[in-house]
Amino acid sequence: MSADTERHEIAVARYFEAWNAADAGTRAKAVATAWAVDGSYTDPLADVRGHEQLVAVITAAHEQFPGFAFRQTGSVDGHHDIARFGWELVNEADGSAPVAGFDVITLDDEGRIRSVLGFLDRVPAGAA
């Protein structure tokens, strides 16, 4: 495994830790670990910057989809300070995954996320 590959995989693992953090305190710490202070997240439903706004977006997803968890699909593909990966939002009770997409991240020199560009491939009616 190359140093870049390991760096990308660590960043993506931290990303999912933040999205799957169950409570506000853990979520805030996970966001601070994963994202740069001025890090951003942009997808068709959100465009936010900074830890406080990132925590708010993640909290809103938990409120909209209680009992669901984000899971990586496939492997991380990356080069330089850029990586992409697929994900799905899985119902922990029945295993269904009504929401899926892929994200492209850029990293800072410390391996923290500077930006996320998210794309939604599957969204249930009324969720967007």
CSV table of N, CA, C and O in Angstrom, one decimal, residues 6 9-11 19 26-29 36 56-57 65-66 72 75 78 86 91-92 95 98 101 103 105 114 121-122 124:
chain,number,residue,atom,x,y,z
A,6,GLU,N,-2.8,4.9,1.8
A,6,GLU,CA,-3.0,4.8,3.2
A,6,GLU,C,-3.6,6.1,3.8
A,6,GLU,O,-4.6,6.1,4.5
A,9,GLU,N,-7.3,6.3,2.7
A,9,GLU,CA,-8.1,5.4,3.4
A,9,GLU,C,-8.3,5.8,4.8
A,9,GLU,O,-9.4,5.7,5.4
A,10,ILE,N,-7.3,6.4,5.5
A,10,ILE,CA,-7.5,6.9,6.8
A,10,ILE,C,-8.5,8.1,6.8
A,10,ILE,O,-9.4,8.1,7.7
A,11,ALA,N,-8.3,9.0,5.8
A,11,ALA,CA,-9.3,10.1,5.8
A,11,ALA,C,-10.7,9.6,5.6
A,11,ALA,O,-11.6,10.2,6.2
A,19,TRP,N,-19.8,10.7,10.2
A,19,TRP,CA,-21.1,10.5,9.7
A,19,TRP,C,-21.9,9.5,10.6
A,19,TRP,O,-23.1,9.6,10.7
A,26,THR,N,-19.6,13.1,20.5
A,26,THR,CA,-18.8,12.3,19.7
A,26,THR,C,-18.7,12.8,18.3
A,26,THR,O,-17.7,12.8,17.6
A,27,ARG,N,-19.8,13.2,17.8
A,27,ARG,CA,-19.9,13.8,16.4
A,27,ARG,C,-19.0,15.0,16.3
A,27,ARG,O,-18.3,15.1,15.3
A,28,ALA,N,-19.0,15.9,17.2
A,28,ALA,CA,-18.2,17.1,17.1
A,28,ALA,C,-16.7,16.7,17.1
A,28,ALA,O,-15.9,17.3,16.4
A,29,LYS,N,-16.3,15.8,18.0
A,29,LYS,CA,-14.9,15.4,18.0
A,29,LYS,C,-14.5,14.7,16.7
A,29,LYS,O,-13.4,14.9,16.2
A,36,ALA,N,-10.5,19.7,8.2
A,36,ALA,CA,-9.8,20.9,8.5
A,36,ALA,C,-10.8,21.9,9.1
A,36,ALA,O,-12.0,21.8,8.9
A,56,ALA,N,-24.0,20.2,12.0
A,56,ALA,CA,-25.4,20.4,11.8
A,56,ALA,C,-25.9,19.6,10.7
A,56,ALA,O,-27.0,19.0,10.8
A,57,VAL,N,-25.2,19.5,9.6
A,57,VAL,CA,-25.6,18.7,8.4
A,57,VAL,C,-25.7,17.2,8.8
A,57,VAL,O,-26.6,16.5,8.4
A,65,PHE,N,-33.1,10.2,9.1
A,65,PHE,CA,-33.0,8.7,8.9
A,65,PHE,C,-32.5,8.1,10.2
A,65,PHE,O,-31.4,7.5,10.2
A,66,PRO,N,-33.4,8.1,11.2
A,66,PRO,CA,-33.0,7.4,12.4
A,66,PRO,C,-32.8,5.9,12.2
A,66,PRO,O,-33.6,5.3,11.5
A,72,GLN,N,-19.3,2.5,3.5
A,72,GLN,CA,-18.6,2.6,2.3
A,72,GLN,C,-18.9,1.4,1.4
A,72,GLN,O,-19.1,0.3,1.8
A,75,SER,N,-13.9,0.3,-3.0
A,75,SER,CA,-12.7,0.7,-2.4
A,75,SER,C,-12.5,2.2,-2.7
A,75,SER,O,-13.2,2.8,-3.5
A,78,GLY,N,-7.8,7.0,-5.3
A,78,GLY,CA,-7.2,8.4,-5.1
A,78,GLY,C,-5.9,8.6,-5.7
A,78,GLY,O,-5.2,7.7,-6.1
A,86,GLY,N,-17.5,5.3,-2.9
A,86,GLY,CA,-19.0,5.2,-2.9
A,86,GLY,C,-19.4,4.9,-1.5
A,86,GLY,O,-18.7,4.5,-0.6
A,91,ASN,N,-30.3,0.9,6.4
A,91,ASN,CA,-31.2,0.7,7.6
A,91,ASN,C,-30.6,-0.5,8.4
A,91,ASN,O,-30.5,-1.6,7.9
A,92,GLU,N,-30.3,-0.2,9.6
A,92,GLU,CA,-29.6,-1.2,10.5
A,92,GLU,C,-30.6,-2.3,10.9
A,92,GLU,O,-30.2,-3.4,11.2
A,95,GLY,N,-31.4,-3.9,6.7
A,95,GLY,CA,-30.3,-4.0,5.7
A,95,GLY,C,-30.6,-3.2,4.4
A,95,GLY,O,-29.7,-3.2,3.5
A,98,PRO,N,-31.8,2.8,1.0
A,98,PRO,CA,-32.5,3.6,0.1
A,98,PRO,C,-31.8,4.8,-0.5
A,98,PRO,O,-32.2,5.4,-1.4
A,101,GLY,N,-24.6,7.1,-3.0
A,101,GLY,CA,-23.9,8.0,-3.8
A,101,GLY,C,-22.4,7.8,-3.8
A,101,GLY,O,-21.9,6.8,-3.4
A,103,ASP,N,-18.6,10.3,-3.2
A,103,ASP,CA,-18.0,11.6,-2.7
A,103,ASP,C,-16.6,11.7,-3.3
A,103,ASP,O,-15.9,10.7,-3.4
A,105,ILE,N,-13.2,13.8,-2.2
A,105,ILE,CA,-12.6,14.6,-1.1
A,105,ILE,C,-11.3,15.1,-1.5
A,105,ILE,O,-10.6,14.5,-2.3
A,114,ARG,N,-10.3,18.9,3.3
A,114,ARG,CA,-10.5,20.3,3.0
A,114,ARG,C,-11.9,20.5,2.4
A,114,ARG,O,-12.6,21.5,2.7
A,121,ASP,N,-26.8,9.2,-6.0
A,121,ASP,CA,-27.2,8.3,-7.1
A,121,ASP,C,-28.6,7.7,-6.9
A,121,ASP,O,-29.3,7.4,-7.8
A,122,ARG,N,-28.9,7.6,-5.6
A,122,ARG,CA,-30.3,7.0,-5.3
A,122,ARG,C,-30.8,7.7,-4.0
A,122,ARG,O,-30.2,7.7,-3.0
A,124,PRO,N,-34.7,8.3,-2.0
A,124,PRO,CA,-36.2,8.0,-2.1
A,124,PRO,C,-37.0,9.2,-2.3
A,124,PRO,O,-36.6,10.3,-1.9
